[in-house]
XYZ file of C-alpha atoms in Angstrom:
742
model
C 293.976 -6.684 182.027
C 297.297 -6.970 183.850
C 299.359 -8.083 181.165
C 302.994 -10.085 181.832
C 305.854 -8.987 180.525
C 306.970 -9.298 176.735
C 302.882 -10.682 176.101
C 301.976 -7.554 174.857
C 304.928 -7.501 171.888
C 304.488 -10.949 171.376
C 300.703 -10.482 170.728
C 301.782 -7.425 168.601
C 304.090 -9.075 166.352
C 301.864 -12.021 165.735
C 299.050 -9.518 164.763
C 300.997 -7.681 162.792
C 301.828 -10.819 160.827
C 298.366 -11.709 160.490
C 297.559 -8.437 158.955
C 295.305 -7.476 161.887
C 297.088 -4.445 163.032
C 296.784 -2.922 159.455
C 293.194 -1.935 160.267
C 292.325 1.350 161.126
C 290.834 0.628 164.184
C 294.394 -0.131 165.522
C 296.073 2.601 163.698
C 297.201 5.923 165.648
C 294.897 8.946 164.206
C 292.761 6.606 162.317
C 289.068 5.339 163.482
C 285.744 3.996 161.318
C 285.130 7.779 159.969
C 289.009 7.723 158.431
C 288.474 4.149 156.956
C 285.352 5.186 155.058
C 286.155 8.382 153.840
C 289.456 6.362 152.533
C 287.200 3.658 151.197
C 284.642 6.372 149.627
C 287.745 7.680 147.537
C 288.931 4.443 146.383
C 285.648 3.258 144.872
C 285.100 6.492 143.564
C 288.697 6.037 141.879
C 288.030 2.730 140.381
C 284.590 4.144 138.945
C 285.806 7.033 137.566
C 288.535 4.663 135.542
C 285.327 2.441 134.475
C 285.851 -0.531 136.278
C 282.391 -2.210 137.621
C 282.589 -1.945 141.474
C 280.747 -4.419 143.386
C 280.511 -3.425 147.418
C 279.227 -5.800 150.269
C 278.691 -4.645 153.977
C 279.123 -7.815 156.600
C 278.041 -7.085 160.018
C 279.990 -8.506 162.659
C 278.297 -7.575 165.601
C 278.035 -10.029 168.171
C 279.407 -12.597 166.254
C 282.205 -13.404 168.406
C 280.560 -13.398 171.413
C 279.391 -16.772 169.668
C 283.127 -18.085 169.673
C 283.482 -21.197 172.372
C 286.650 -20.261 174.753
C 287.804 -23.797 173.752
C 287.825 -23.667 170.145
C 289.036 -19.814 169.913
C 292.175 -21.432 171.906
C 293.111 -24.063 169.487
C 293.094 -21.382 166.600
C 295.360 -19.276 168.507
C 297.829 -22.135 169.122
C 297.526 -22.909 165.234
C 298.424 -19.206 163.869
C 301.423 -19.673 166.541
C 301.096 -18.133 169.686
C 303.159 -19.480 171.941
C 301.982 -22.050 175.156
C 302.679 -19.107 177.566
C 300.374 -16.658 175.802
C 297.241 -19.021 175.515
C 297.927 -20.214 179.112
C 297.640 -16.572 179.816
C 294.726 -16.011 177.728
C 292.792 -19.105 178.823
C 293.393 -17.972 182.599
C 292.138 -14.539 181.392
C 288.683 -15.961 180.088
C 287.618 -18.797 182.194
C 285.663 -18.798 185.441
C 283.808 -15.751 183.990
C 280.207 -15.319 185.449
C 277.512 -13.106 183.721
C 273.712 -11.807 184.868
C 271.251 -9.575 183.307
C 268.928 -7.526 185.205
C 265.056 -7.072 184.303
C 263.108 -4.511 185.913
C 265.085 -4.274 189.330
C 265.199 -8.616 189.175
C 268.400 -9.954 188.684
C 268.786 -13.268 186.863
C 271.019 -16.422 187.975
C 274.850 -16.307 187.616
C 275.901 -17.990 184.327
C 279.203 -19.351 183.313
C 280.637 -17.421 180.522
C 282.058 -19.746 177.982
C 282.465 -17.771 174.370
C 283.243 -14.348 173.638
C 285.359 -11.781 175.857
C 284.832 -9.033 178.208
C 282.798 -6.294 176.306
C 284.626 -2.995 175.904
C 288.118 -4.765 175.772
C 290.608 -4.295 172.910
C 291.776 -7.586 172.912
C 287.996 -8.531 171.739
C 288.367 -7.147 167.869
C 291.843 -8.627 167.666
C 291.405 -12.174 168.649
C 288.466 -12.348 166.659
C 290.323 -11.283 163.454
C 293.223 -14.019 164.421
C 290.540 -16.417 164.300
C 289.122 -15.501 160.880
C 291.676 -14.043 159.350
C 292.905 -17.617 157.821
C 289.588 -17.736 155.998
C 290.694 -19.557 152.155
C 289.612 -16.475 150.109
C 291.783 -15.766 146.900
C 293.365 -11.924 147.298
C 293.294 -10.199 143.423
C 293.245 -6.556 144.726
C 293.750 -6.220 148.639
C 291.619 -3.695 150.266
C 293.564 -1.615 153.334
C 290.807 0.361 154.382
C 290.111 -1.577 157.342
C 287.910 -0.888 160.462
C 288.239 -2.567 163.580
C 285.512 -5.261 163.378
C 284.412 -5.410 159.601
C 287.465 -5.599 157.069
C 288.850 -8.948 157.159
C 285.667 -10.997 156.077
C 284.370 -7.548 154.043
C 287.381 -8.119 151.769
C 286.998 -11.872 151.494
C 283.905 -11.285 150.087
C 284.983 -8.378 147.960
C 287.912 -10.557 146.788
C 285.481 -13.417 145.800
C 283.180 -11.287 143.491
C 286.667 -9.554 142.007
C 288.041 -13.177 141.262
C 289.830 -13.086 137.700
C 287.541 -15.341 135.778
C 290.154 -16.028 133.492
C 292.326 -18.405 135.582
C 291.285 -21.720 135.376
C 293.280 -24.959 136.588
C 294.216 -28.112 134.331
C 294.638 -31.599 134.937
C 295.443 -34.080 132.505
C 294.901 -37.728 133.011
C 296.527 -38.843 130.204
C 299.726 -36.838 130.502
C 301.546 -39.680 132.213
C 300.332 -42.138 129.774
C 301.209 -40.572 127.214
C 304.758 -39.217 128.188
C 305.876 -42.547 129.359
C 304.200 -43.768 125.499
C 306.872 -41.368 124.308
C 309.797 -42.474 126.647
C 309.273 -46.254 125.520
C 309.200 -45.217 121.847
C 312.467 -43.374 122.925
C 314.015 -46.234 124.045
C 312.762 -48.480 121.203
C 314.326 -45.986 118.592
C 317.556 -45.428 120.930
C 317.352 -41.809 121.498
C 318.455 -40.478 124.684
C 319.153 -43.522 126.130
C 321.627 -43.512 128.875
C 322.053 -47.299 129.829
C 322.676 -50.334 128.628
C 322.008 -53.831 130.390
C 323.760 -56.464 129.382
C 322.708 -60.080 130.331
C 323.663 -62.904 128.066
C 323.813 -62.329 124.649
C 321.320 -59.571 125.006
C 321.348 -56.015 125.261
C 318.226 -53.771 126.633
C 318.461 -50.027 125.947
C 316.926 -47.467 128.554
C 316.289 -44.679 130.566
C 318.456 -44.612 133.810
C 315.849 -42.018 135.333
C 313.093 -44.189 134.634
C 314.836 -47.511 135.394
C 315.775 -45.909 138.786
C 311.940 -44.676 139.360
C 310.342 -47.827 138.931
C 312.724 -50.358 140.733
C 314.715 -49.791 144.174
C 317.327 -51.832 142.802
C 318.523 -49.931 139.969
C 317.566 -46.914 142.102
C 320.249 -48.014 144.170
C 322.277 -48.763 141.576
C 322.388 -45.493 139.444
C 321.842 -42.918 142.217
C 324.372 -44.209 145.390
C 328.356 -44.192 144.691
C 328.637 -47.394 143.129
C 330.577 -47.531 140.094
C 327.252 -48.283 137.274
C 325.906 -44.840 138.386
C 329.114 -43.254 136.182
C 328.906 -45.953 133.490
C 326.718 -46.431 130.459
C 327.235 -49.986 130.116
C 326.004 -52.519 133.239
C 326.479 -56.260 133.264
C 323.710 -57.935 135.477
C 324.051 -61.333 136.303
C 321.542 -64.189 138.363
C 318.554 -63.033 136.183
C 316.671 -64.639 133.141
C 317.174 -62.579 129.764
C 314.095 -62.547 128.627
C 312.502 -62.316 131.801
C 314.829 -58.509 132.399
C 313.642 -57.385 128.654
C 310.003 -57.815 130.303
C 310.342 -56.217 133.034
C 312.074 -53.118 131.211
C 309.265 -52.882 129.277
C 307.217 -52.387 132.229
C 308.835 -50.066 133.639
C 307.688 -48.111 130.683
C 304.308 -49.427 130.137
C 302.912 -50.704 133.749
C 302.167 -53.806 131.741
C 303.211 -57.303 131.294
C 301.168 -60.672 130.879
C 302.119 -63.577 133.464
C 301.546 -67.156 132.130
C 302.854 -70.859 132.589
C 305.807 -70.121 129.899
C 307.472 -67.342 131.938
C 306.402 -66.996 135.728
C 309.100 -69.382 136.715
C 311.757 -67.161 135.210
C 309.593 -63.731 136.082
C 308.804 -64.219 139.512
C 312.855 -64.463 140.620
C 313.821 -61.727 138.308
C 311.080 -59.184 139.785
C 312.233 -60.165 143.069
C 316.002 -59.195 142.500
C 314.906 -56.013 140.508
C 312.530 -55.472 143.728
C 309.446 -55.034 140.938
C 306.637 -55.493 144.153
C 303.550 -55.246 142.139
C 305.141 -58.287 139.236
C 306.360 -60.619 141.651
C 302.769 -60.094 143.638
C 301.167 -61.021 139.954
C 303.368 -64.204 139.639
C 302.237 -65.119 143.053
C 298.689 -64.733 142.155
C 299.032 -66.363 138.917
C 300.745 -69.745 140.617
C 298.187 -69.796 143.400
C 295.620 -69.797 140.754
C 297.010 -72.668 139.119
C 297.426 -74.774 142.725
C 296.689 -78.407 141.873
C 297.663 -82.000 143.805
C 299.781 -82.582 141.027
C 302.043 -79.005 141.207
C 300.923 -77.815 144.797
C 304.356 -79.353 146.410
C 306.499 -77.933 143.868
C 304.934 -74.523 143.808
C 305.364 -74.754 148.157
C 309.122 -75.205 147.462
C 309.459 -72.642 144.769
C 307.187 -70.028 146.964
C 310.045 -70.977 149.864
C 313.154 -70.413 147.802
C 312.057 -66.971 146.628
C 310.781 -65.890 150.060
C 307.317 -65.124 149.010
C 305.700 -66.025 152.194
C 302.258 -65.958 151.390
C 302.188 -68.278 148.524
C 303.908 -70.984 150.648
C 301.312 -70.751 153.369
C 298.506 -70.873 150.841
C 300.311 -73.818 148.981
C 301.100 -75.501 152.489
C 297.716 -75.179 153.176
C 296.767 -76.758 150.001
C 298.825 -79.755 150.599
C 297.284 -80.554 153.780
C 293.831 -80.161 152.398
C 294.282 -82.124 149.823
C 296.468 -84.607 150.928
C 295.246 -87.801 150.119
C 295.394 -87.217 145.860
C 298.709 -85.443 146.763
C 300.481 -88.208 148.202
C 299.445 -90.244 144.391
C 301.299 -87.744 142.786
C 304.878 -88.048 141.816
C 305.866 -85.026 143.370
C 305.346 -86.639 146.703
C 307.304 -89.657 146.131
C 310.142 -87.516 145.411
C 310.115 -85.506 148.760
C 312.947 -85.829 151.234
C 312.425 -87.321 154.104
C 312.109 -84.421 156.722
C 309.084 -82.711 154.250
C 307.282 -86.122 154.513
C 307.675 -85.968 158.397
C 306.567 -82.643 158.321
C 303.129 -83.448 156.387
C 302.417 -86.670 158.500
C 302.919 -85.042 161.770
C 300.336 -82.169 161.280
C 297.266 -81.558 163.278
C 295.974 -80.036 160.303
C 296.210 -83.027 157.791
C 292.746 -83.397 156.057
C 292.208 -87.356 155.812
C 288.993 -88.950 155.687
C 291.110 -91.702 158.046
C 294.409 -92.290 159.693
C 294.520 -95.677 156.877
C 295.251 -93.068 154.090
C 298.465 -91.803 156.105
C 299.893 -94.920 156.445
C 299.337 -95.945 152.772
C 301.044 -92.654 151.770
C 303.988 -93.526 154.186
C 304.665 -96.828 152.655
C 303.821 -95.610 149.207
C 306.794 -92.948 150.155
C 309.187 -95.805 150.901
C 308.484 -98.361 148.419
C 308.951 -95.737 145.670
C 313.096 -96.672 146.969
C 313.123 -98.857 149.362
C 316.785 -99.564 149.520
C 317.493 -95.811 150.391
C 314.490 -95.426 152.658
C 313.670 -98.754 154.603
C 315.603 -97.293 157.529
C 313.562 -94.290 158.113
C 310.591 -96.882 158.784
C 310.217 -96.196 162.228
C 310.366 -92.157 162.489
C 307.424 -92.388 159.867
C 305.491 -94.750 161.881
C 305.741 -92.506 164.932
C 303.572 -90.069 162.960
C 301.035 -92.236 161.681
C 298.290 -92.493 164.411
C 298.558 -96.456 164.656
C 295.723 -96.280 167.736
C 293.260 -94.262 164.892
C 293.204 -97.261 162.874
C 290.389 -99.999 162.748
C 291.524 -103.285 164.800
C 290.924 -105.217 161.821
C 293.171 -103.453 159.614
C 295.850 -102.998 161.901
C 295.977 -107.043 161.743
C 295.230 -107.255 158.258
C 297.773 -104.654 156.609
C 299.854 -103.362 159.455
C 300.704 -106.357 161.849
C 301.508 -108.129 158.141
C 303.614 -105.457 156.242
C 307.285 -106.925 156.153
C 308.764 -103.221 156.484
C 306.622 -102.517 159.773
C 307.973 -105.722 161.456
C 311.306 -105.735 160.046
C 311.852 -103.033 163.026
C 311.504 -103.666 166.845
C 309.995 -99.800 167.456
C 307.500 -100.284 164.947
C 306.406 -103.386 166.823
C 305.871 -101.418 170.235
C 304.203 -98.828 168.719
C 301.902 -102.056 167.167
C 301.480 -102.965 170.562
C 300.247 -99.694 172.009
C 297.652 -99.342 169.089
C 295.966 -102.699 170.034
C 296.175 -101.477 173.671
C 294.495 -98.763 173.012
C 291.993 -100.780 170.978
C 291.574 -103.865 173.734
C 291.301 -101.443 177.245
C 288.684 -98.482 176.045
C 288.251 -97.292 179.688
C 291.898 -96.783 179.839
C 292.069 -94.287 177.000
C 292.220 -90.973 178.894
C 295.641 -92.536 180.532
C 296.817 -94.393 176.825
C 296.014 -90.791 175.401
C 299.136 -89.017 173.451
C 299.849 -87.273 170.075
C 299.057 -90.927 168.191
C 295.438 -90.912 169.688
C 295.007 -87.418 169.036
C 292.259 -86.948 166.120
C 293.293 -84.573 163.071
C 291.691 -81.237 162.835
C 291.666 -79.920 158.994
C 293.398 -76.283 158.820
C 290.248 -73.776 157.362
C 287.488 -76.294 158.576
C 284.355 -74.049 159.966
C 282.126 -75.773 162.392
C 278.958 -76.580 161.291
C 275.866 -77.422 163.369
C 273.729 -80.077 162.256
C 269.813 -80.433 163.402
C 268.548 -84.086 163.383
C 265.332 -85.590 163.149
C 262.668 -84.337 165.667
C 258.931 -83.792 165.423
C 256.021 -81.365 164.803
C 252.696 -81.581 165.404
C 252.039 -85.453 164.569
C 254.713 -86.049 162.610
C 258.117 -87.531 162.997
C 260.947 -86.402 160.856
C 263.986 -87.832 159.107
C 264.987 -85.049 157.337
C 268.264 -83.125 158.470
C 269.762 -79.868 158.079
C 272.698 -77.705 158.754
C 273.721 -74.220 159.650
C 277.400 -72.770 158.398
C 278.351 -70.460 160.939
C 280.516 -68.339 158.221
C 277.146 -67.445 155.695
C 274.680 -67.346 158.388
C 272.578 -69.755 156.351
C 270.956 -72.958 157.008
C 271.270 -76.278 154.288
C 269.180 -79.235 154.003
C 271.458 -82.408 153.580
C 270.577 -85.988 152.804
C 267.679 -87.163 155.095
C 268.257 -90.281 157.210
C 266.715 -94.274 155.910
C 264.899 -93.859 159.549
C 262.404 -90.604 161.160
C 263.734 -90.491 164.423
C 262.439 -88.408 167.159
C 263.746 -87.928 170.984
C 266.805 -89.418 168.913
C 270.358 -88.766 170.358
C 273.048 -87.286 168.189
C 276.767 -86.643 168.778
C 279.770 -86.096 166.462
C 283.213 -88.706 166.527
C 285.645 -87.264 164.210
C 284.376 -86.261 160.930
C 281.314 -88.238 161.345
C 278.062 -87.751 162.778
C 275.862 -90.377 164.754
C 272.081 -90.799 165.257
C 271.126 -93.118 167.813
C 267.754 -94.998 169.098
C 265.017 -92.596 169.103
C 261.427 -92.889 168.267
C 259.680 -93.857 164.746
C 256.281 -92.903 165.432
C 255.183 -96.604 165.921
C 258.435 -97.781 168.385
C 261.593 -97.056 170.164
C 264.381 -97.937 168.472
C 267.966 -99.308 168.827
C 269.382 -98.792 165.823
C 272.071 -96.330 164.678
C 273.166 -94.720 161.845
C 276.137 -92.468 160.552
C 276.431 -89.428 158.480
C 279.312 -89.117 156.485
C 279.340 -85.118 154.877
C 281.966 -85.833 152.256
C 279.587 -87.913 150.855
C 276.351 -86.489 152.162
C 275.092 -89.847 152.703
C 273.878 -91.726 156.115
C 274.933 -95.567 156.529
C 273.622 -97.993 159.050
C 275.958 -99.038 162.090
C 275.777 -101.669 164.728
C 272.358 -101.881 166.963
C 272.449 -101.132 170.354
C 272.050 -103.469 172.588
C 268.658 -102.224 173.956
C 265.726 -99.910 172.482
C 266.225 -96.070 173.710
C 264.428 -93.226 172.898
C 264.578 -89.931 175.154
C 268.354 -90.839 175.948
C 271.518 -88.937 176.760
C 274.559 -89.604 174.448
C 277.913 -88.195 174.565
C 281.428 -88.711 173.066
C 285.183 -89.439 175.380
C 288.314 -90.768 174.554
C 286.524 -91.749 170.680
C 283.779 -93.798 172.389
C 279.892 -93.366 171.928
C 277.685 -93.629 174.911
C 274.231 -94.239 175.261
C 272.584 -93.536 178.918
C 269.148 -94.418 180.269
C 266.279 -93.368 178.014
C 262.953 -95.360 177.494
C 262.618 -98.751 175.678
C 258.885 -98.841 175.240
C 257.859 -100.595 178.322
C 259.611 -98.799 181.369
C 262.275 -96.105 181.938
C 266.030 -97.112 182.221
C 269.164 -96.946 184.266
C 271.291 -98.708 181.933
C 274.080 -97.722 179.942
C 276.205 -98.594 176.886
C 279.170 -97.508 174.556
C 280.015 -98.256 171.080
C 283.683 -98.177 169.829
C 283.698 -96.901 165.875
C 287.007 -98.849 165.767
C 285.732 -102.242 166.603
C 282.068 -101.311 165.735
C 281.068 -103.258 169.209
C 278.788 -102.016 171.882
C 279.587 -102.583 175.289
C 277.387 -102.560 178.633
C 279.115 -100.184 181.342
C 277.651 -99.473 185.163
C 274.398 -98.718 185.169
C 273.010 -95.473 186.668
C 271.829 -95.385 190.166
C 268.486 -93.862 189.047
C 266.360 -94.591 185.937
C 265.902 -91.553 183.762
C 264.358 -90.643 180.404
C 264.301 -87.213 178.574
C 268.099 -87.460 180.169
C 270.812 -85.300 179.053
C 274.373 -86.622 179.108
C 277.958 -84.414 178.299
C 281.297 -85.005 179.150
C 283.100 -82.410 181.462
C 286.857 -83.207 182.709
C 287.369 -87.082 181.209
C 284.102 -88.040 182.751
C 280.073 -88.227 182.093
C 277.814 -86.720 183.690
C 273.611 -87.605 183.315
C 271.501 -84.893 184.114
C 268.216 -84.460 185.263
C 265.412 -86.497 183.470
C 262.161 -88.360 184.285
C 261.823 -91.699 186.524
C 258.149 -92.078 185.704
C 257.370 -90.592 188.938
C 258.754 -87.304 189.299
C 260.695 -84.725 187.116
C 264.325 -84.895 188.747
C 267.198 -82.220 190.155
C 269.570 -84.696 190.671
C 272.945 -85.157 188.615
C 275.254 -88.183 188.364
C 278.846 -88.602 187.295
C 280.508 -91.556 185.380
C 284.247 -92.315 185.719
C 285.314 -94.788 182.997
C 288.746 -95.660 184.591
C 286.631 -97.404 187.395
C 283.153 -97.654 186.005
C 281.329 -96.224 188.203
C 278.473 -93.346 188.713
C 278.216 -91.505 191.941
C 275.816 -88.519 192.910
C 276.956 -84.809 192.780
C 275.267 -81.436 193.693
C 271.915 -81.629 192.988
C 270.585 -78.576 190.124
C 268.908 -75.511 191.307
C 265.783 -76.518 189.376
C 263.873 -79.735 188.774
C 264.513 -80.447 184.834
C 263.893 -83.062 182.320
C 263.836 -82.607 178.347
C 266.607 -80.022 179.156
C 269.695 -78.867 177.136
C 273.160 -80.012 178.419
C 276.537 -78.755 177.394
C 280.004 -77.742 178.279
C 281.364 -74.667 177.789
C 284.786 -73.002 178.867
C 285.123 -76.112 182.126
C 281.430 -75.052 182.965
C 278.187 -77.833 182.965
C 275.256 -75.948 181.550
C 271.673 -77.179 181.594
C 268.919 -74.845 179.768
C 265.141 -74.945 180.091
C 263.473 -78.093 180.182
C 260.524 -79.161 182.079
C 260.033 -79.125 185.804
C 256.836 -81.213 185.893
C 254.559 -77.542 185.866
C 256.114 -75.414 183.630
C 258.480 -75.132 180.313
C 261.583 -73.504 181.671
C 263.652 -70.922 179.787
C 266.216 -70.388 183.192
C 269.813 -71.450 182.603
C 272.367 -72.813 185.065
C 276.022 -73.790 185.178
C 277.931 -76.458 187.435
C 281.983 -75.991 188.650
C 283.038 -79.605 188.909
C 286.167 -77.457 191.237
C 283.655 -75.908 193.524
C 281.053 -78.842 193.030
C 278.198 -76.210 193.005
C 275.486 -74.646 190.788
C 274.533 -71.304 189.966
C 271.949 -69.444 187.640
C 272.994 -67.467 184.788
C 270.856 -65.441 182.289
C 267.414 -67.321 181.153
C 266.357 -67.965 177.647
C 264.403 -65.680 175.423
C 262.110 -68.385 175.090
C 260.918 -71.116 177.221
C 262.024 -74.286 175.595
C 262.102 -78.082 176.217
C 262.841 -81.247 174.341
C 265.431 -79.029 172.480
C 268.868 -79.465 172.682
C 272.105 -77.871 173.463
C 275.554 -77.294 171.740
C 278.825 -75.377 172.541
C 280.184 -73.479 169.156
C 282.725 -71.338 168.757
C 282.987 -69.951 172.140
C 279.196 -70.105 172.249
C 276.197 -71.992 173.364
C 273.187 -72.590 170.846
C 269.902 -73.609 172.310
C 268.323 -75.383 168.895
C 264.435 -75.849 168.178
C 261.939 -77.510 171.184
C 258.560 -76.977 172.438
C 257.730 -73.650 174.554
C 255.097 -75.814 175.623
C 252.600 -75.123 173.374
C 254.077 -75.412 169.911
C 257.506 -76.962 168.515
C 260.078 -74.545 167.391
C 262.462 -73.671 164.870
C 264.212 -70.905 166.339
C 267.455 -70.807 167.217
C 269.128 -68.452 170.081
C 273.102 -68.439 171.380
C 274.536 -67.607 174.877
C 277.497 -65.450 175.275
C 279.401 -66.147 178.200
C 281.596 -63.150 178.395
C 278.141 -60.926 178.466
C 275.897 -63.491 180.032
C 273.297 -62.638 177.439
C 271.245 -65.183 174.972
C 270.765 -63.413 171.067
C 268.358 -64.689 168.388
C 270.027 -66.766 165.693
C 268.953 -67.521 162.003
C 265.753 -70.157 162.682
C 265.561 -73.438 160.947
C 263.697 -74.467 157.875
C 261.785 -77.007 159.975
C 260.149 -76.876 163.491
C 261.716 -79.287 165.374
C 261.076 -80.710 169.271
C 262.723 -84.072 170.333
C 265.573 -82.908 168.197
C 269.213 -84.029 168.253
C 272.328 -81.252 167.610
C 275.739 -81.864 166.807
C 278.839 -80.019 165.460
C 281.246 -81.191 162.867
C 284.463 -79.311 161.215
C 283.911 -79.342 157.306
C 286.651 -78.237 154.847
C 283.912 -78.067 151.982
C 280.618 -76.894 153.071
C 277.653 -77.305 151.859
C 277.443 -80.157 149.493
C 276.216 -79.981 146.249
C 272.586 -78.906 145.123
C 271.592 -78.078 149.014
C 268.901 -75.749 149.276
C 269.728 -73.254 151.483
C 267.696 -70.925 154.070
C 268.829 -67.539 155.474
C 266.038 -66.741 157.659
C 265.708 -63.033 159.936
C 266.672 -63.953 163.801
C 263.877 -61.294 164.868
C 261.270 -64.329 165.073
C 262.658 -64.418 168.458
């Protein structure tokens, strides 16, 4: 094998360092025979001296042939072989082939990926380097080594002759006992080398203990500061009692945090950089949050740069704003903090009336000093979201509001939003945007429906955080073929069929009180209708009135409590679904009393007109329709001959439909809803029975997967999503059903 200049000497040096060249196979005038003779003499000498001798012979024949080249090279680099030598050895080993001959027949050539070429003196050398760092304790080195066996044999003998009197001792109480002793010495003034002065109090200690626990003291006593050479140090801006507790903590690792000391302990711990105590103080304050003190704790956290506590306290204020706004702490807030709160999109309020009342109460707490701030405050109140009656009876009549012309302009803006609902898309701004509470989770509600010959009035809700279904209060009326939609923090059940007649009645669900309340009825009885929400208005289109298929449509304004007719669709549609996309409504498919429809039409509220768009790829009635990531999805339904599992989606920019992955189960009379970036297909009928199964679609993978099943089988079901802070309601039954039912 050709050897590069200097590489052989480097290998020899490394092997010598690794104790490889002391083996007889590598020494001049030595051999395996001389090794055995020397070994026999040493064993005989030990036996003659009365020692017990155990001998183990290990045969490593062919062992090196199993060592992979890659592992060998890694090992050689780890023992200190230079990169150039490793590269040289790698080039020598790689690209080798071998074959065997049996009875004159040659085998195929096979790559050699382990061992080294036979007969090379480099083989035992590399093998010894490979195994030489076995972690074996050495008691009596054995110098008689042959070329192949000695290192491992030496290790085996050493293991058998290990000194049985050597043990390792580790005391788990040592540190504790030592610090207990040091604390007693501190209390008795023994070996103390520092006296801390704070106020009228003097606290003794040991510099090494204080410096080891506190980065503040470490810097003071170890750097070139004058205090490092002093035995008396005066501290300022720290509470004496808190300092004494923290010095005690340095010795004992124990401290009690409570109402009586947290306000002095936290700033003291921050100064001394005792982060563990600081975190304990923050944890205690977090556990004490309530509406009466959360603003104070938030300010305290801000002053002392406790970012996590500040964030948690601020979140608590937003989530409990109604209660917080009635406290003395709120009344004493400066203007800027009030503006920051009432302008937040994350404010948790049942209605904007609570924000308006909070602002007026704050102003009236110091009316002479605060009346000039009313215009700035009212710009942050979302007046368009207040009811018309409240605007006229409480806002327009308030002298503090009427006194400012800017407030009159805001009131006019709110009234225009009410009086011109078809223009709400144009009138939208930050004051028309509903608030969304921080920390709220999305909850899917399944409302009504039917199974076999039963019509359901009960409702259940799916919490994505826990993957569980919960029963909630039942509706006052049983409803199948119902339209369901969410506006703000309320759920609306519109029309439907109660088993006897088609309905015009409407009721709403308040998740805060877990109750249903009646709302103003529609102008027309409608079952099998489509509903959707656009700019805070609830639209109902098509359906069946008990006598004929409908093309009429109407809308409901929760702010005024009124239903208003809008332009009729060009086609009569029952079992129709409606969705909102890009400021328009889309009525999709349905049944016109003679055929199942592939047609779709779009409603533009600003011009009160329905216009046709591209037909779907398939005829569909009773399909699920929802919008996700700017695309209109239609899933399942019935084409007049069978129940479907196919899915397609519409691009409004291209005015085209395309197929996507089909559902796992055929479904019609189900509902489809978008939630957390997924589409959920809920319940329905598979052509033979009602379903309680759920599946969800991931647009990023174009796949449907199973989700947890409902309590109840529901076809002709209505589904909508609310964002809720506190869910489920108290004492609601829960269910977690395996998704394998799909």
